[in-house]
Tab-separated table of C-alpha atoms (C1' of nucleotides) in Angstrom:
chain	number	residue	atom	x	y	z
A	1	UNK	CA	47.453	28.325	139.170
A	2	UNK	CA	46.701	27.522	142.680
A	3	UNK	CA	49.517	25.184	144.236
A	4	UNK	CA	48.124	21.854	144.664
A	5	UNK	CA	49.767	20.882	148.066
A	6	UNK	CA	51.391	22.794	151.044
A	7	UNK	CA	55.076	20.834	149.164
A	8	UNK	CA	54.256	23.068	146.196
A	9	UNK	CA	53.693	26.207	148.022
A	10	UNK	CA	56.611	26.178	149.594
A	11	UNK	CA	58.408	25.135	146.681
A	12	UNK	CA	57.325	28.148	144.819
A	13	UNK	CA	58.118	30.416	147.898
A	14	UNK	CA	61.737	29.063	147.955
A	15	UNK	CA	62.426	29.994	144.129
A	16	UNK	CA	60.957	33.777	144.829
A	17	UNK	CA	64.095	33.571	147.774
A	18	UNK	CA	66.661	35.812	146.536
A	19	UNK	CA	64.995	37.910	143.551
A	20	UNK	CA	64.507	41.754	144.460
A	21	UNK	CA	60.932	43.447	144.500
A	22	UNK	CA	61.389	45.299	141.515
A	23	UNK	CA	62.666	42.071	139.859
A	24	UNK	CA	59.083	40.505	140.604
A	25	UNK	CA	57.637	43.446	139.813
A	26	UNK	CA	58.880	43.504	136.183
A	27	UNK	CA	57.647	39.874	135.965
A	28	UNK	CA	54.341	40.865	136.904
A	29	UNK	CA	54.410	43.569	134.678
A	30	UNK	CA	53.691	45.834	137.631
A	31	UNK	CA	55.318	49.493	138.148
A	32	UNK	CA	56.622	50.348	141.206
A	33	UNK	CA	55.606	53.924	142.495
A	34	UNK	CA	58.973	55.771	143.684
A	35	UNK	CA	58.084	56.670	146.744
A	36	UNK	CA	58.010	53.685	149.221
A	37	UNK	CA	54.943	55.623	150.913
A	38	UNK	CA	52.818	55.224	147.887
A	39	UNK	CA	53.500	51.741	147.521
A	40	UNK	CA	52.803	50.214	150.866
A	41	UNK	CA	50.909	47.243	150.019
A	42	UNK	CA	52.172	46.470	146.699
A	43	UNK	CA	55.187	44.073	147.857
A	44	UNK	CA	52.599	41.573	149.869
A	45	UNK	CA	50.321	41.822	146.368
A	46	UNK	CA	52.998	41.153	144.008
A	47	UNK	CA	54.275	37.757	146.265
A	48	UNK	CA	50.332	37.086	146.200
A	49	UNK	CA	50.392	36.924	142.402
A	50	UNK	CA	53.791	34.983	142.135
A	51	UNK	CA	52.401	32.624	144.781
A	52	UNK	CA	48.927	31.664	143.009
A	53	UNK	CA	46.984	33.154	146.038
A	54	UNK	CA	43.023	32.938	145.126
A	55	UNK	CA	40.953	35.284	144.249
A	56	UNK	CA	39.394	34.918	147.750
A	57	UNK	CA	36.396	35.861	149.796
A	58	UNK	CA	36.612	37.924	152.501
A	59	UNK	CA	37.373	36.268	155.637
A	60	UNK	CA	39.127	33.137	153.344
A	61	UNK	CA	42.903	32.471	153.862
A	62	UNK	CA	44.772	33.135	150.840
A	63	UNK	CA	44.970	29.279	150.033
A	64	UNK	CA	41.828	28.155	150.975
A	65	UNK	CA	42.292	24.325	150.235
A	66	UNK	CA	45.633	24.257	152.212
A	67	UNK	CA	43.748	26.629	155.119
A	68	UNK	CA	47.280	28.420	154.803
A	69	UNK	CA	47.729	32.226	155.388
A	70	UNK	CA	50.440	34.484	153.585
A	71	UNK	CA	52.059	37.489	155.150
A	72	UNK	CA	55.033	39.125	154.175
A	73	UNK	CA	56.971	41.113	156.462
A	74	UNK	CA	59.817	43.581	156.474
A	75	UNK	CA	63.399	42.343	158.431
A	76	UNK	CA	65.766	44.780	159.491
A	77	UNK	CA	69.358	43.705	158.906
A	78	UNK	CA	69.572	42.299	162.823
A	79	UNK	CA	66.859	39.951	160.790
A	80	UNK	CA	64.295	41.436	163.301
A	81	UNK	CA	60.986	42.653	162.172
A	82	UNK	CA	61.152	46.676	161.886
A	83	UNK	CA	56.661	46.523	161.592
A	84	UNK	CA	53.851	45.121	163.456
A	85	UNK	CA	51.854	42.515	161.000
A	86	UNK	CA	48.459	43.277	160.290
A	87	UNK	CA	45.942	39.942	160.483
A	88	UNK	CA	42.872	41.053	160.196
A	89	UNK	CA	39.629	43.660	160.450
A	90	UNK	CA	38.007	43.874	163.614
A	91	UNK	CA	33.812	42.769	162.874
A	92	UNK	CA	33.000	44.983	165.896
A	93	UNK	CA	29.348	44.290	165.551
A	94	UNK	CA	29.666	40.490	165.424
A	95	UNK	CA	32.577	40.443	167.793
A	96	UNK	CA	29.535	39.687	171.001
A	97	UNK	CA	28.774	36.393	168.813
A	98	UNK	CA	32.513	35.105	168.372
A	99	UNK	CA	34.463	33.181	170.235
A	100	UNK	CA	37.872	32.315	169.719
A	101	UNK	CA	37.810	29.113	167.711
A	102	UNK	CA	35.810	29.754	165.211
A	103	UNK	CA	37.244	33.501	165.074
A	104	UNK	CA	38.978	35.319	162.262
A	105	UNK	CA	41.941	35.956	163.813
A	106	UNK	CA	42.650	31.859	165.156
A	107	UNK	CA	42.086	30.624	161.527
A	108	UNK	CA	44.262	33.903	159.535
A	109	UNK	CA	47.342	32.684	162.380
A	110	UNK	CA	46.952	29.036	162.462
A	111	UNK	CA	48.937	28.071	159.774
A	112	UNK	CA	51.169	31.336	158.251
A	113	UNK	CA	53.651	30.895	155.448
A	114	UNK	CA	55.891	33.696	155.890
A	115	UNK	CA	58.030	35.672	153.541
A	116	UNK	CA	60.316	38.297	154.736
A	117	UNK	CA	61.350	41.652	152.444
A	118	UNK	CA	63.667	43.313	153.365
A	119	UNK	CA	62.889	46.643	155.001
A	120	UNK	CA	64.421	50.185	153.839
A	121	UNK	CA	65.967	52.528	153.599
A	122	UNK	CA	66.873	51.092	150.273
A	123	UNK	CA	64.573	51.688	147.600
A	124	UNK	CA	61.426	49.132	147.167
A	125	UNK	CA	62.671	48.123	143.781
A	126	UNK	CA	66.216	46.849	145.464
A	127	UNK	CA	65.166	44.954	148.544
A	128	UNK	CA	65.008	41.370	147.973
A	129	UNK	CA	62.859	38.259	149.055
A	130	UNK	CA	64.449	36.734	151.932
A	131	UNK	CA	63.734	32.709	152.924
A	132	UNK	CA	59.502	31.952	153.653
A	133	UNK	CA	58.891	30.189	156.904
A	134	UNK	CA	55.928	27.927	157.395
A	135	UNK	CA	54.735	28.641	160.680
A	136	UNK	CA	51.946	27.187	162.913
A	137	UNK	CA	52.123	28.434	166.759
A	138	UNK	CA	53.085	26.178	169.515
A	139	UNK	CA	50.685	25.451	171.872
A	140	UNK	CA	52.095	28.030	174.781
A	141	UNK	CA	51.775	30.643	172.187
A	142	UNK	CA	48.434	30.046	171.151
A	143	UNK	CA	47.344	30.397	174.487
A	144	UNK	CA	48.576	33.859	174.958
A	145	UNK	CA	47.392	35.237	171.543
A	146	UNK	CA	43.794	33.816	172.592
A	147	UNK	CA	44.033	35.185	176.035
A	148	UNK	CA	44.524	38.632	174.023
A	149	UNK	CA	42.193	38.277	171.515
A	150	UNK	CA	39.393	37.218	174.295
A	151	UNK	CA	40.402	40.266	176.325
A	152	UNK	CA	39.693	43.066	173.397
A	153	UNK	CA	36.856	40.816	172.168
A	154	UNK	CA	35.123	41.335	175.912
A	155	UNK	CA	35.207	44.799	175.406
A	156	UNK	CA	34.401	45.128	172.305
A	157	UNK	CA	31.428	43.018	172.533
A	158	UNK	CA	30.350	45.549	175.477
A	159	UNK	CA	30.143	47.939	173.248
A	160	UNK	CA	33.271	49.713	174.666
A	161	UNK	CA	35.647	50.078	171.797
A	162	UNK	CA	36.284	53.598	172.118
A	163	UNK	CA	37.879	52.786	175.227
A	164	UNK	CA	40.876	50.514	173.517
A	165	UNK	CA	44.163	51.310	172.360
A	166	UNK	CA	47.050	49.727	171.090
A	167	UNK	CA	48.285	49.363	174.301
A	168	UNK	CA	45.732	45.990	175.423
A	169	UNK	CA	47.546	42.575	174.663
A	170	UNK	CA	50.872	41.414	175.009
A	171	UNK	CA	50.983	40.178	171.507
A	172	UNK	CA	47.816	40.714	169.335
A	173	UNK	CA	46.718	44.493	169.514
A	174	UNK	CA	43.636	46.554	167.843
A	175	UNK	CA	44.738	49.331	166.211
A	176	UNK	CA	43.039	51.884	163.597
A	177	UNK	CA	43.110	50.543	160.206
A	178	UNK	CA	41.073	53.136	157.811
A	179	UNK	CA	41.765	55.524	154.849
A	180	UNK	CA	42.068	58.315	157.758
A	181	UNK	CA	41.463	59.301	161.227
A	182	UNK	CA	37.963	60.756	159.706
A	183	UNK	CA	36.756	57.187	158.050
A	184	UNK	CA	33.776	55.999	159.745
A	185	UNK	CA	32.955	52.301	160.023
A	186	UNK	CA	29.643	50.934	161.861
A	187	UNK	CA	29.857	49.658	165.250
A	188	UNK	CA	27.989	49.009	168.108
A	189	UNK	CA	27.617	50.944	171.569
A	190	UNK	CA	27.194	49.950	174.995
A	191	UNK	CA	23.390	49.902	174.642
A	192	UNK	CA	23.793	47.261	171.153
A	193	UNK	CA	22.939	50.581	169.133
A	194	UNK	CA	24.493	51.446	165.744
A	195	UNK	CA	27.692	53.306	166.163
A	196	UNK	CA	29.824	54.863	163.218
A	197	UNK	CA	33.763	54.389	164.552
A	198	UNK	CA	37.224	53.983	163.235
A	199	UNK	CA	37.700	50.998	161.733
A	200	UNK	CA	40.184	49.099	163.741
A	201	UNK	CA	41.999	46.022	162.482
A	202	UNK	CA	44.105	43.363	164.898
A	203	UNK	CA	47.712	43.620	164.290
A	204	UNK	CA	50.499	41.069	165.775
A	205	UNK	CA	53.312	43.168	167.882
A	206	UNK	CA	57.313	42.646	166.247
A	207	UNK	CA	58.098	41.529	169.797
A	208	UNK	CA	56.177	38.501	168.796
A	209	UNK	CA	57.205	38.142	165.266
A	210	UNK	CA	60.579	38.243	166.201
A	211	UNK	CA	60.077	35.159	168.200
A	212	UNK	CA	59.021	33.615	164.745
A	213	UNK	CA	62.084	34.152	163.427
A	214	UNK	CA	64.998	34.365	165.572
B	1	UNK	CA	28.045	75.759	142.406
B	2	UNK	CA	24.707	73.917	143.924
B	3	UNK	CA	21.671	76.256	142.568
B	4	UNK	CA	20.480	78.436	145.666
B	5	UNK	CA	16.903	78.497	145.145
B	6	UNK	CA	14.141	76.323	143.242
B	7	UNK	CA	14.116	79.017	140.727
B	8	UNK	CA	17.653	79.187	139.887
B	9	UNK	CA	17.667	75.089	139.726
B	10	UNK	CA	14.546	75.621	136.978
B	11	UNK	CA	16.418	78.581	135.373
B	12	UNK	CA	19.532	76.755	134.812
B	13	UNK	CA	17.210	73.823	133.432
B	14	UNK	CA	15.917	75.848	130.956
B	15	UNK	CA	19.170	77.152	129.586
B	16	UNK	CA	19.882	73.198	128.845
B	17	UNK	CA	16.682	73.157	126.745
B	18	UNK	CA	17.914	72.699	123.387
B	19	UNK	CA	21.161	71.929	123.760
B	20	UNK	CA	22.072	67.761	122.708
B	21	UNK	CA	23.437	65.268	124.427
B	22	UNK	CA	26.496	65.386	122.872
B	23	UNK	CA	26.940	69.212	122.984
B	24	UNK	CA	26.435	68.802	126.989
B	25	UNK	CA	28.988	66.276	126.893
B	26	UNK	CA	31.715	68.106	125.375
B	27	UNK	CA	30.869	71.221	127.403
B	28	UNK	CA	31.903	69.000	130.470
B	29	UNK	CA	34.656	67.620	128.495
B	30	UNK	CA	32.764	64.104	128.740
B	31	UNK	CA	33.290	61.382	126.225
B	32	UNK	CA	30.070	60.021	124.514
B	33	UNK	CA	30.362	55.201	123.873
B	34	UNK	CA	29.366	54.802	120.434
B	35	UNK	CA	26.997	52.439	121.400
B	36	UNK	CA	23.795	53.523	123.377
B	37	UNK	CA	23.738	50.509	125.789
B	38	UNK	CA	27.412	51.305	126.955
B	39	UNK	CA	25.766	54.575	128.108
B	40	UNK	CA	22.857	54.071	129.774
B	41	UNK	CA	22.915	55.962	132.381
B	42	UNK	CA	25.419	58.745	131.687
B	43	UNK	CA	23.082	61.687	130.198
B	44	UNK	CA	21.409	61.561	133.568
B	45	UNK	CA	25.177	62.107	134.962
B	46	UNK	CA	26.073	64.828	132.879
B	47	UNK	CA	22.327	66.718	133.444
B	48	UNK	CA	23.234	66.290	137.282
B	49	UNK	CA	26.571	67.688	137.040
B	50	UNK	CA	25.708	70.452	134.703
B	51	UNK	CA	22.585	71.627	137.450
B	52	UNK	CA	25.136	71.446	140.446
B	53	UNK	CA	23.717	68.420	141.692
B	54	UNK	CA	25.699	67.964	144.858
B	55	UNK	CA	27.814	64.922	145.763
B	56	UNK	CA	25.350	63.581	148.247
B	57	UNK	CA	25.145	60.921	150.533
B	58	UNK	CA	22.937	57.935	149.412
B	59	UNK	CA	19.135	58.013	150.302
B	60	UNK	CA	19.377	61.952	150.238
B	61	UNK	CA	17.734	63.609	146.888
B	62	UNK	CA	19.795	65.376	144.034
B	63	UNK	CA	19.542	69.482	145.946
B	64	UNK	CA	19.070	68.382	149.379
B	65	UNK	CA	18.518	71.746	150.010
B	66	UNK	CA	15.401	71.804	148.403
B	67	UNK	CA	14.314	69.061	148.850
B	68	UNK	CA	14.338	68.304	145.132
B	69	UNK	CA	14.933	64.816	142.776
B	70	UNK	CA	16.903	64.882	139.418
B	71	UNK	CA	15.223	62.382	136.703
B	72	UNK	CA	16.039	62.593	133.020
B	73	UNK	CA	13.474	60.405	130.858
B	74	UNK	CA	13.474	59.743	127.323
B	75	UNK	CA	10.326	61.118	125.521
B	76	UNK	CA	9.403	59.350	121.831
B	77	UNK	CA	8.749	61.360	119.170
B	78	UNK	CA	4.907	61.070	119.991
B	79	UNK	CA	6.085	63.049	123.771
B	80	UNK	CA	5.251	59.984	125.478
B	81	UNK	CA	7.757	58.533	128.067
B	82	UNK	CA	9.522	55.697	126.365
B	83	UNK	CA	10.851	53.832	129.172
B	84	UNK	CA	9.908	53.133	133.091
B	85	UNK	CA	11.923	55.789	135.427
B	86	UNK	CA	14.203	54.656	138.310
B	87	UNK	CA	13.197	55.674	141.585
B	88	UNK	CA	15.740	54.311	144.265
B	89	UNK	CA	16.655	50.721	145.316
B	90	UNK	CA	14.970	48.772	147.456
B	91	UNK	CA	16.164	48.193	151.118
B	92	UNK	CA	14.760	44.484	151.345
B	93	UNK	CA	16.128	44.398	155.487
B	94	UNK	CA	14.811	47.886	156.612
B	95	UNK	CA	11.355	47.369	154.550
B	96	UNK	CA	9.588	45.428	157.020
B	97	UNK	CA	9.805	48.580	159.918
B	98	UNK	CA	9.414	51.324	156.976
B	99	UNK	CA	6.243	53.258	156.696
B	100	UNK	CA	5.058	55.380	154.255
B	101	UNK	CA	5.761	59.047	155.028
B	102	UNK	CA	9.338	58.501	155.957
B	103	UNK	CA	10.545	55.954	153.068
B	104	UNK	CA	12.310	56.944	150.484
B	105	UNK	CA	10.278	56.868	147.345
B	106	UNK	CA	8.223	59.009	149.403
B	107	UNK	CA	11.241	60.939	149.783
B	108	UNK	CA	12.026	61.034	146.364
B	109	UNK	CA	8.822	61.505	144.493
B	110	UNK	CA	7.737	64.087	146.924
B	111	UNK	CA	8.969	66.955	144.279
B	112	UNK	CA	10.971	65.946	141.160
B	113	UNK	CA	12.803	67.823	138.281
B	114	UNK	CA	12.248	66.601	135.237
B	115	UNK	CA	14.567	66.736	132.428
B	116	UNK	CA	13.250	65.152	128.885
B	117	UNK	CA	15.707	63.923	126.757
B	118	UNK	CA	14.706	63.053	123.314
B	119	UNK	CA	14.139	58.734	122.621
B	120	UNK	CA	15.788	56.994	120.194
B	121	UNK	CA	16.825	55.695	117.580
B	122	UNK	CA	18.710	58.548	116.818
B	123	UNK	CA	22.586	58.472	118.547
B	124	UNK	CA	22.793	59.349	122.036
B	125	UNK	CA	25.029	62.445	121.273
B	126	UNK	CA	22.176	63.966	118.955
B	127	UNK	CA	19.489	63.537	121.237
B	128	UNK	CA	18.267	66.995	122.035
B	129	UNK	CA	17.504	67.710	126.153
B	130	UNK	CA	13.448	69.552	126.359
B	131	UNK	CA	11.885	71.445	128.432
B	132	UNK	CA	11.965	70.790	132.203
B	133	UNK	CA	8.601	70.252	134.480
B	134	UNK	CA	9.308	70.839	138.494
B	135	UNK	CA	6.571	68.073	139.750
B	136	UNK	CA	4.904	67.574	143.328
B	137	UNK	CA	2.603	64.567	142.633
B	138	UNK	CA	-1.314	65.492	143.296
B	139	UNK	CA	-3.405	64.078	146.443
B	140	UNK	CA	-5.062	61.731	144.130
B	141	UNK	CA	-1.428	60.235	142.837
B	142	UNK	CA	0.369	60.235	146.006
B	143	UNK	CA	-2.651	58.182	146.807
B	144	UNK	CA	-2.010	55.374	144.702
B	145	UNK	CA	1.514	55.318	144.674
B	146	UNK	CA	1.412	55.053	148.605
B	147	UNK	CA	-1.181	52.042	147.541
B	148	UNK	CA	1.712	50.447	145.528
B	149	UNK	CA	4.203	50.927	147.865
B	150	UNK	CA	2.432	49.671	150.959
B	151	UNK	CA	1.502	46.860	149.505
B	152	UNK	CA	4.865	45.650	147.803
B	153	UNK	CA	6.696	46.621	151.422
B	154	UNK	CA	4.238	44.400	153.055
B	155	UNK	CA	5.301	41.136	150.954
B	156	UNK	CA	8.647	42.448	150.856
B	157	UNK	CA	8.461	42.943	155.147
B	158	UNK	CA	7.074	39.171	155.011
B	159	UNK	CA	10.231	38.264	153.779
B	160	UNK	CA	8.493	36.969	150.982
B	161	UNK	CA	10.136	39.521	147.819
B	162	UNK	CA	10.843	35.811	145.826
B	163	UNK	CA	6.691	35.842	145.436
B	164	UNK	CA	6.933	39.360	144.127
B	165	UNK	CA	7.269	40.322	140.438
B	166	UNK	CA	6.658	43.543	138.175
B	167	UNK	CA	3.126	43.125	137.223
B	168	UNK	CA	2.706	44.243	141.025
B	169	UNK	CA	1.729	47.959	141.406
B	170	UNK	CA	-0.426	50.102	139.259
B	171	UNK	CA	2.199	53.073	139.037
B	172	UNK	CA	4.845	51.808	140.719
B	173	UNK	CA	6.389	48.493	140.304
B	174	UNK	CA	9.580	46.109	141.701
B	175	UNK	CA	12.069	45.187	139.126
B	176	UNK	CA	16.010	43.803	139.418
B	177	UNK	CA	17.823	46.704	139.829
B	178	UNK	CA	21.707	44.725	139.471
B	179	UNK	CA	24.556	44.282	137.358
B	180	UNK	CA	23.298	40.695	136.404
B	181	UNK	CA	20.334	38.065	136.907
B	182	UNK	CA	23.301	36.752	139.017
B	183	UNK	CA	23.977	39.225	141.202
B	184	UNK	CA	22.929	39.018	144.593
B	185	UNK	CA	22.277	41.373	147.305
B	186	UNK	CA	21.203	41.028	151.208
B	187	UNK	CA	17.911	40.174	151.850
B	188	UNK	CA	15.755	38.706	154.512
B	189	UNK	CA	13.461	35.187	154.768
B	190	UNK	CA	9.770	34.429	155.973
B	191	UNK	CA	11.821	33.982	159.575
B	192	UNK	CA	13.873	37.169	159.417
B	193	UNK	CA	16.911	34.924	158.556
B	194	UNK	CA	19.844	36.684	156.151
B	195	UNK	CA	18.456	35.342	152.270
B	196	UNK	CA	21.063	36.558	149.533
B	197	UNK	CA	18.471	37.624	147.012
B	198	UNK	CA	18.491	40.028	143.054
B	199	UNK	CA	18.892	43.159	144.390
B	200	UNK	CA	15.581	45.336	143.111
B	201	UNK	CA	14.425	48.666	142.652
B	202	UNK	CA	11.252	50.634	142.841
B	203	UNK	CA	10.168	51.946	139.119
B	204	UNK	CA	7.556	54.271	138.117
B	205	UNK	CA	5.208	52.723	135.285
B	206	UNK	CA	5.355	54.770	131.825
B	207	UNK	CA	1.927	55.537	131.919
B	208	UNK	CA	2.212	57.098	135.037
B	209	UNK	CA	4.844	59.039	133.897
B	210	UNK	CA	3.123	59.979	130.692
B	211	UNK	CA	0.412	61.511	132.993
B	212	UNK	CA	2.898	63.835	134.069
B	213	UNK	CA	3.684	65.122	130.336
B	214	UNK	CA	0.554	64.830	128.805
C	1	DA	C1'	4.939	46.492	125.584
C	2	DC	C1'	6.956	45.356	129.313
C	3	DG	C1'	9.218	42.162	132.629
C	4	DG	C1'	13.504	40.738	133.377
C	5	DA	C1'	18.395	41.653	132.263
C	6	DT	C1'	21.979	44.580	131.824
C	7	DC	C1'	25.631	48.575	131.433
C	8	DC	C1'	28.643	52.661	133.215
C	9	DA	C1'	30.626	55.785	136.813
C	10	DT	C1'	31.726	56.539	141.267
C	11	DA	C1'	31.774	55.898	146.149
C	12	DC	C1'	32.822	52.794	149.633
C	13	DC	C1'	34.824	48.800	151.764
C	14	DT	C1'	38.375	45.346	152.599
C	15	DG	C1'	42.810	43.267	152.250
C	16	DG	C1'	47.588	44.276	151.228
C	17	DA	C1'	50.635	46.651	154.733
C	18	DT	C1'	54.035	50.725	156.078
C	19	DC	C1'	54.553	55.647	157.396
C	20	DC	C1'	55.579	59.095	160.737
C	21	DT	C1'	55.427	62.019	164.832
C	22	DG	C1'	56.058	62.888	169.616
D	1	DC	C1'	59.642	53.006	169.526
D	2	DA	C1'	55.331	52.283	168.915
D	3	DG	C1'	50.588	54.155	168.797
D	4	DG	C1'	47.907	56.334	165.744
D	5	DA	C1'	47.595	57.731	160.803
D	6	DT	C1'	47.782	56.725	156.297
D	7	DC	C1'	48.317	54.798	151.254
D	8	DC	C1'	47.160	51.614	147.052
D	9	DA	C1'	44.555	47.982	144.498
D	10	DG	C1'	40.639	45.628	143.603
D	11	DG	C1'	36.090	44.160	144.532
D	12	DT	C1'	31.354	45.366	145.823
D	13	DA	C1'	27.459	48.299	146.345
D	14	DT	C1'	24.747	52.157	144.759
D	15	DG	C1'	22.907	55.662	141.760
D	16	DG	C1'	22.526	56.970	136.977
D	17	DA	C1'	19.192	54.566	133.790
D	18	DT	C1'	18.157	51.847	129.130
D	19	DC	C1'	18.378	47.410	126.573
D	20	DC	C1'	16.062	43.561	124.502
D	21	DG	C1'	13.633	39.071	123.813
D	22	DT	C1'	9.061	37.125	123.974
DNA sequence: ACGGATCCATACCTGGATCCTG
DNA sequence: CAGGATCCAGGTATGGATCCGT
């Protein structure tokens, strides 16, 4: 089920080019909810499923063997990206440990097969799979993406979280990523103690994504 | 709909008195699995629900309120407890800076509602619920079980819960407390290191239970 | 008889993202 | 427009206990 090489991935990807959601959908034998709001994962899940993604650990790209990521993404008819892509959950208590190599966020981005939906206002069921891109940054990119990830990581490793918004990094921000505004995750504070906070997750700006795929 | 008082909790116990399992059920509009081992643990559910247990946070007791601890037990025909009772699982990390006063079988044992609810082999929906017993344990019991616990938290503390088995403990014992021999749950080694160990759970003999009834 | 294994319900967490005001 | 808020699916952990082979 699993595609053997990063050939057959691709492969795969290319045939889903051109079918709506809904179409998938019905091949899945999924329903689609009718309002978009109720459905907002559901597209990246259903390409997951057509793709042969693994049932994966957490923290595992969604082809392990191939150490290839999948994200899907909605393009706006300028073929711009109309959201910011979530890549990960922030660890906020083992962010003091990490460093960017060996971090969650360098392995999700280093090698992203992307496949762009088409964004609203028509219905989910209607908007079709555009063409996936296989994407692995350049060099000049990776540099700013780690110089952002090593600038939240700083202070969230001091124990300052509470004092970020979405407004740190040029590229890769940290932005809430919970149930609610009320969800409680467990951090740490300034003094290393237990903290419950908003779960945060890091989340790649569309000024960057559009770079991907102008 | 949580009782207000100890006395209302016992009074709506008593009204329960009588009733079976299966008459409880359909009261909460509950469906009963024909067989007994797909429902295990739900006639201790639909006891809670039917007292106002209320939805608590984990580690707190059934009424936090008062300070009170919900445990059905099945009684043989002879009144004798048939099986071991539950207590709460075991937090293998925290264990080795727990102490006695403030852990929480101490917690939980310190006054318990009992519920008897007739022992096979008769089917689960015409089992017929007794009479309850509100229990604080005596100096002499809380002396032993204290015993029990202090010494399986010590091994445990060691890191050393993979020496530990159920013949430990004169009234209170270890056992796997998990979906399968499989399963595995966070734990620590001899050198404090992360171990992924069978989750367990403290249990209360049945002869120490049967003291209770006698 | 009892030590080890297992079963259900429900809450919580994580990964999939997009929604929606000011 | 974009920062902050939110929504679903599916897996895991926990609390409710009893099952069952030796």
């Amino acid at each position: 089920m699993p595609p053997a090489s990063e050939r057959e991935l691709l492969a795969r990807a290319r045939e889903l080019a051109g079918y709506t959601v809904g179409e998938l959908a019905a091949r899945l034998a999924v329903a689609l909810p009718a309002q978009s709001a109720r459905a907002k994962g559901l597209a990246g899940q259903l390409v997951e499923r057509a793709l042969g993604a693994s049932a994966r650990q957490p923290h595992e790209p969604d082809f392990p063997e191939l150490g290839i990521e999948l994200k899907t993404i909605p393009l706006g008819a300028s073929g711009r990206p109309r959201e910011s892509t979530f890549v990960c959950g922030a660890r906020l208590r083992a962010m003091a440990e990490s460093e960017w190599e060996s971090s969650e966020v360098a392995r999700k981005l280093g090698c992203v097969l992307w496949v762009p939906i088409e964004a609203g206002p028509a219905p989910l069921g209607a908007r079709r799979i555009g063409a996936p891109r296989l994407w692995r940054p350049s060099t000049a990119q990776l540099a700013v993406l780690r110089a952002d990830w090593e600038q939240i990581a700083s202070v969230i490793g001091r124990g300052d979280v509470e004092l970020l918004d979405a407004r740190t990094g040029r590229w890769l921000q940290l932005r809430p990523k919970a149930a609610s505004s009320r969800t409680r995750g467990r951090g740490i504070d300034e003094r290393g103690a237990p903290l419950r906070t908003l779960p945060r997750g890091f989340y790649l700006r569309a000024v960057f994504t559009a770079e991907i795929f102008k």
